[in-house]
């Protein structure tokens, strides 16, 4: 099987996603790894800016990437960008290839993990909050999303754009102080609902339980390969 990755949102996150897949694959030689084609399409406009009504429509470039990957013979496609899943229904219209849904895979993983009260604290872009893709998907799985205030959503966006420019000067103390304002119950997990935040939690290793959708999606990509052996 050949995996296609619709990347470039952002490039560092795409690179980390590829790295996760390699690390999660039980391989003793090159030939046992996944055959992967990556389209790191940096022409895709900012997804959050469009959702908030102040940017270009990213769908045309995303569709171009999907069509390109299909023409190159991929069997399934993964998109390591949470906010991009707002356009999921638009993308699947243009390909016969399966596009994995990272939000659904994350919700399914949380359910299987049997979280006690079903509450999850979402850290994401303003676009992802506005789109309600996590809220609606998690609700369909019997789960509930907790959000920060509008002011703090902008703080998270500042973190995200800093990470996109390779600035990781965000301390574990700063991160945990932020989260503790909203969830006192240590049993409520965090959802790192932006691939730049996936990079951040991977570095910080917070004490609280968290789910990384990018890791969950990477695991699913590897599982699909194993199922066809």
Short mmCIF file of C-alpha atoms in Angstrom, two decimals:
data_model
loop_
_atom_site.label_atom_id
_atom_site.label_comp_id
_atom_site.label_asym_id
_atom_site.label_seq_id
_atom_site.Cartn_x
_atom_site.Cartn_y
_atom_site.Cartn_z
CA UNK A 1 0.00 0.00 0.00
CA UNK A 2 1.08 3.54 -0.73
CA UNK A 3 0.25 6.34 1.71
CA UNK A 4 -0.16 9.88 0.45
CA UNK A 5 0.43 12.77 2.84
CA UNK A 6 -1.19 16.12 2.10
CA UNK A 7 1.37 18.28 3.85
CA UNK A 8 2.67 21.82 4.09
CA UNK A 9 0.30 22.88 6.89
CA UNK A 10 2.95 23.44 8.29
CA UNK A 11 6.09 21.90 6.92
CA UNK A 12 7.66 21.07 10.29
CA UNK A 13 4.48 19.28 11.36
CA UNK A 14 4.51 17.31 8.11
CA UNK A 15 8.10 16.29 8.77
CA UNK A 16 7.22 15.23 12.34
CA UNK A 17 4.24 13.21 11.08
CA UNK A 18 6.53 11.32 8.69
CA UNK A 19 8.93 10.74 11.59
CA UNK A 20 6.13 9.36 13.80
CA UNK A 21 5.13 6.88 11.09
CA UNK A 22 8.71 5.64 10.78
CA UNK A 23 9.09 5.31 14.57
CA UNK A 24 5.76 3.48 14.93
CA UNK A 25 6.50 0.97 12.19
CA UNK A 26 7.94 -2.37 13.31
CA UNK A 27 10.58 -2.69 10.63
CA UNK A 28 13.98 -4.34 10.55
CA UNK A 29 14.88 -3.16 7.06
CA UNK A 30 14.03 -0.41 4.57
CA UNK A 31 11.62 -2.60 2.63
CA UNK A 32 9.36 -3.08 5.67
CA UNK A 33 8.54 0.62 5.97
CA UNK A 34 5.55 2.29 4.41
CA UNK A 35 5.79 3.52 0.84
CA UNK A 36 4.92 7.20 1.31
CA UNK A 37 4.45 10.08 -1.12
CA UNK A 38 4.39 13.54 0.47
CA UNK A 39 3.05 16.65 -1.23
CA UNK A 40 4.35 19.42 1.01
CA UNK A 41 2.10 22.03 -0.62
CA UNK A 42 3.15 25.38 0.83
CA UNK A 43 0.81 27.21 -1.57
CA UNK A 44 -2.18 26.28 0.59
CA UNK A 45 -3.50 29.51 2.19
CA UNK A 46 -3.95 29.81 5.95
CA UNK A 47 -6.97 27.72 6.98
CA UNK A 48 -7.78 29.72 10.10
CA UNK A 49 -7.68 33.05 8.26
CA UNK A 50 -10.23 31.75 5.75
CA UNK A 51 -12.57 30.28 8.37
CA UNK A 52 -12.49 33.58 10.27
CA UNK A 53 -13.39 35.45 7.07
CA UNK A 54 -10.13 37.24 6.44
CA UNK A 55 -8.13 35.06 4.07
CA UNK A 56 -8.03 33.14 0.80
CA UNK A 57 -9.93 29.90 0.26
CA UNK A 58 -7.48 27.00 0.76
CA UNK A 59 -9.67 24.39 -0.91
CA UNK A 60 -8.36 24.76 -4.47
CA UNK A 61 -4.77 24.00 -3.49
CA UNK A 62 -5.84 21.20 -1.15
CA UNK A 63 -7.91 19.61 -3.92
CA UNK A 64 -4.95 19.92 -6.30
CA UNK A 65 -2.82 18.00 -3.82
CA UNK A 66 -5.46 15.30 -3.36
CA UNK A 67 -5.82 14.83 -7.12
CA UNK A 68 -2.04 14.83 -7.58
CA UNK A 69 -1.55 12.19 -4.89
CA UNK A 70 -4.27 10.01 -6.40
CA UNK A 71 -2.67 10.30 -9.85
CA UNK A 72 0.62 9.11 -8.31
CA UNK A 73 -1.03 5.89 -7.17
CA UNK A 74 -1.60 6.34 -3.45
CA UNK A 75 -4.08 3.99 -1.77
CA UNK A 76 -5.04 6.31 1.08
CA UNK A 77 -4.35 9.87 2.18
CA UNK A 78 -3.57 11.43 5.57
CA UNK A 79 -3.72 15.15 6.36
CA UNK A 80 -1.56 16.17 9.34
CA UNK A 81 -3.48 19.40 9.96
CA UNK A 82 -6.46 19.59 12.29
CA UNK A 83 -8.01 22.79 10.92
CA UNK A 84 -7.84 21.42 7.36
CA UNK A 85 -10.44 18.82 8.35
CA UNK A 86 -13.07 21.57 8.21
CA UNK A 87 -12.81 21.00 4.43
CA UNK A 88 -12.90 17.20 4.64
CA UNK A 89 -16.29 16.83 2.92
CA UNK A 90 -15.12 19.06 0.05
CA UNK A 91 -11.96 17.02 -0.48
CA UNK A 92 -13.53 13.56 -0.58
CA UNK A 93 -15.68 14.65 -3.55
CA UNK A 94 -12.59 14.86 -5.75
CA UNK A 95 -11.00 11.47 -5.15
CA UNK A 96 -11.86 7.78 -5.02
CA UNK A 97 -8.99 7.28 -2.59
CA UNK A 98 -9.81 7.02 1.12
CA UNK A 99 -8.91 10.14 3.09
CA UNK A 100 -8.43 9.35 6.75
CA UNK A 101 -10.22 11.70 9.15
CA UNK A 102 -7.88 12.66 11.98
CA UNK A 103 -10.67 14.13 14.14
CA UNK A 104 -12.75 10.95 13.94
CA UNK A 105 -9.71 8.77 14.58
CA UNK A 106 -8.94 10.82 17.70
CA UNK A 107 -12.51 10.61 19.02
CA UNK A 108 -12.55 6.85 18.42
CA UNK A 109 -9.23 6.51 20.24
CA UNK A 110 -10.54 8.46 23.27
CA UNK A 111 -13.64 6.25 23.43
CA UNK A 112 -11.56 3.08 23.25
CA UNK A 113 -9.36 4.50 26.00
CA UNK A 114 -12.53 4.73 28.15
CA UNK A 115 -12.21 8.24 29.59
CA UNK A 116 -14.43 8.31 32.67
CA UNK A 117 -16.55 11.44 32.17
CA UNK A 118 -16.03 12.03 28.46
CA UNK A 119 -14.69 15.58 28.92
CA UNK A 120 -11.63 16.72 26.95
CA UNK A 121 -9.89 20.11 26.98
CA UNK A 122 -9.18 21.23 23.42
CA UNK A 123 -6.15 23.31 22.47
CA UNK A 124 -6.34 24.35 18.83
CA UNK A 125 -6.33 27.16 16.29
CA UNK A 126 -9.08 29.78 16.34
CA UNK A 127 -10.20 28.32 13.03
CA UNK A 128 -10.67 24.87 14.53
CA UNK A 129 -12.64 26.31 17.45
CA UNK A 130 -14.80 28.37 15.10
CA UNK A 131 -15.42 25.47 12.73
CA UNK A 132 -16.74 23.26 15.59
CA UNK A 133 -15.26 20.17 13.90
CA UNK A 134 -14.04 18.76 17.22
CA UNK A 135 -17.21 19.66 19.08
CA UNK A 136 -19.54 18.03 16.56
CA UNK A 137 -17.40 14.94 15.96
CA UNK A 138 -16.73 14.31 19.65
CA UNK A 139 -20.41 14.81 20.49
CA UNK A 140 -21.30 12.07 17.99
CA UNK A 141 -19.01 9.76 19.99
CA UNK A 142 -20.59 10.75 23.32
CA UNK A 143 -17.70 13.05 24.27
CA UNK A 144 -17.62 16.70 25.36
CA UNK A 145 -15.15 19.43 24.40
CA UNK A 146 -14.08 22.11 26.89
CA UNK A 147 -12.80 25.36 25.33
CA UNK A 148 -10.75 28.27 26.71
CA UNK A 149 -11.92 31.89 26.63
CA UNK A 150 -11.74 34.01 23.45
CA UNK A 151 -8.78 35.88 24.96
CA UNK A 152 -6.89 32.67 25.66
CA UNK A 153 -7.67 31.28 22.20
CA UNK A 154 -5.57 34.15 20.89
CA UNK A 155 -2.75 33.17 23.26
CA UNK A 156 -2.80 29.66 21.78
CA UNK A 157 -2.68 31.15 18.26
CA UNK A 158 0.41 33.11 19.28
CA UNK A 159 2.03 29.85 20.41
CA UNK A 160 1.11 28.17 17.13
CA UNK A 161 2.51 30.91 14.89
CA UNK A 162 5.67 31.07 16.99
CA UNK A 163 6.18 27.32 16.55
CA UNK A 164 5.60 27.67 12.79
CA UNK A 165 8.60 30.02 12.80
CA UNK A 166 10.62 27.50 14.89
CA UNK A 167 10.27 29.49 18.12
CA UNK A 168 9.64 26.97 20.90
CA UNK A 169 10.27 29.38 23.77
CA UNK A 170 7.19 28.21 25.68
CA UNK A 171 7.95 26.63 29.05
CA UNK A 172 6.27 23.64 30.67
CA UNK A 173 5.30 25.92 33.58
CA UNK A 174 3.63 28.40 31.22
CA UNK A 175 1.80 25.60 29.45
CA UNK A 176 0.56 23.91 32.61
CA UNK A 177 -0.45 27.19 34.28
CA UNK A 178 -2.57 27.94 31.22
CA UNK A 179 -4.25 24.53 31.23
CA UNK A 180 -4.83 24.51 35.02
CA UNK A 181 -7.03 27.61 34.70
CA UNK A 182 -9.60 25.48 32.92
CA UNK A 183 -9.30 21.93 34.17
CA UNK A 184 -8.68 21.29 37.85
CA UNK A 185 -9.65 17.63 37.51
CA UNK A 186 -6.50 15.73 36.61
CA UNK A 187 -8.57 13.02 34.94
CA UNK A 188 -9.65 15.37 32.13
CA UNK A 189 -7.21 14.96 29.24
CA UNK A 190 -5.87 17.58 26.85
CA UNK A 191 -6.34 17.31 23.09
CA UNK A 192 -3.36 18.79 21.23
CA UNK A 193 -5.68 19.79 18.39
CA UNK A 194 -3.16 21.53 16.17
CA UNK A 195 -0.11 19.88 14.64
CA UNK A 196 2.13 22.68 15.90
CA UNK A 197 0.80 21.96 19.40
CA UNK A 198 1.65 18.30 18.78
CA UNK A 199 5.24 19.44 18.30
CA UNK A 200 5.01 21.47 21.52
CA UNK A 201 3.65 18.70 23.77
CA UNK A 202 6.19 16.30 22.29
CA UNK A 203 8.92 18.61 23.57
CA UNK A 204 7.34 19.62 26.89
CA UNK A 205 5.98 16.21 27.94
CA UNK A 206 3.27 17.70 30.22
CA UNK A 207 2.34 15.82 33.37
CA UNK A 208 -1.35 15.79 32.54
CA UNK A 209 -2.72 13.12 30.26
CA UNK A 210 -3.01 14.30 26.69
CA UNK A 211 -3.96 12.95 23.29
CA UNK A 212 -1.93 13.84 20.23
CA UNK A 213 -4.12 13.53 17.10
CA UNK A 214 -1.03 13.51 14.89
CA UNK A 215 0.36 10.44 16.68
CA UNK A 216 -3.07 8.78 16.59
CA UNK A 217 -3.29 9.38 12.83
CA UNK A 218 0.23 8.05 12.32
CA UNK A 219 -0.68 4.88 14.23
CA UNK A 220 -3.74 4.43 12.04
CA UNK A 221 -1.64 4.74 8.89
CA UNK A 222 0.66 2.01 10.14
CA UNK A 223 -2.27 -0.20 11.20
CA UNK A 224 -3.77 -0.05 7.71
CA UNK A 225 -0.48 -1.28 6.28
CA UNK A 226 -0.43 -4.18 8.75
CA UNK A 227 -4.00 -5.17 7.87
CA UNK A 228 -3.14 -5.88 4.23
CA UNK A 229 -0.20 -8.17 4.95
#
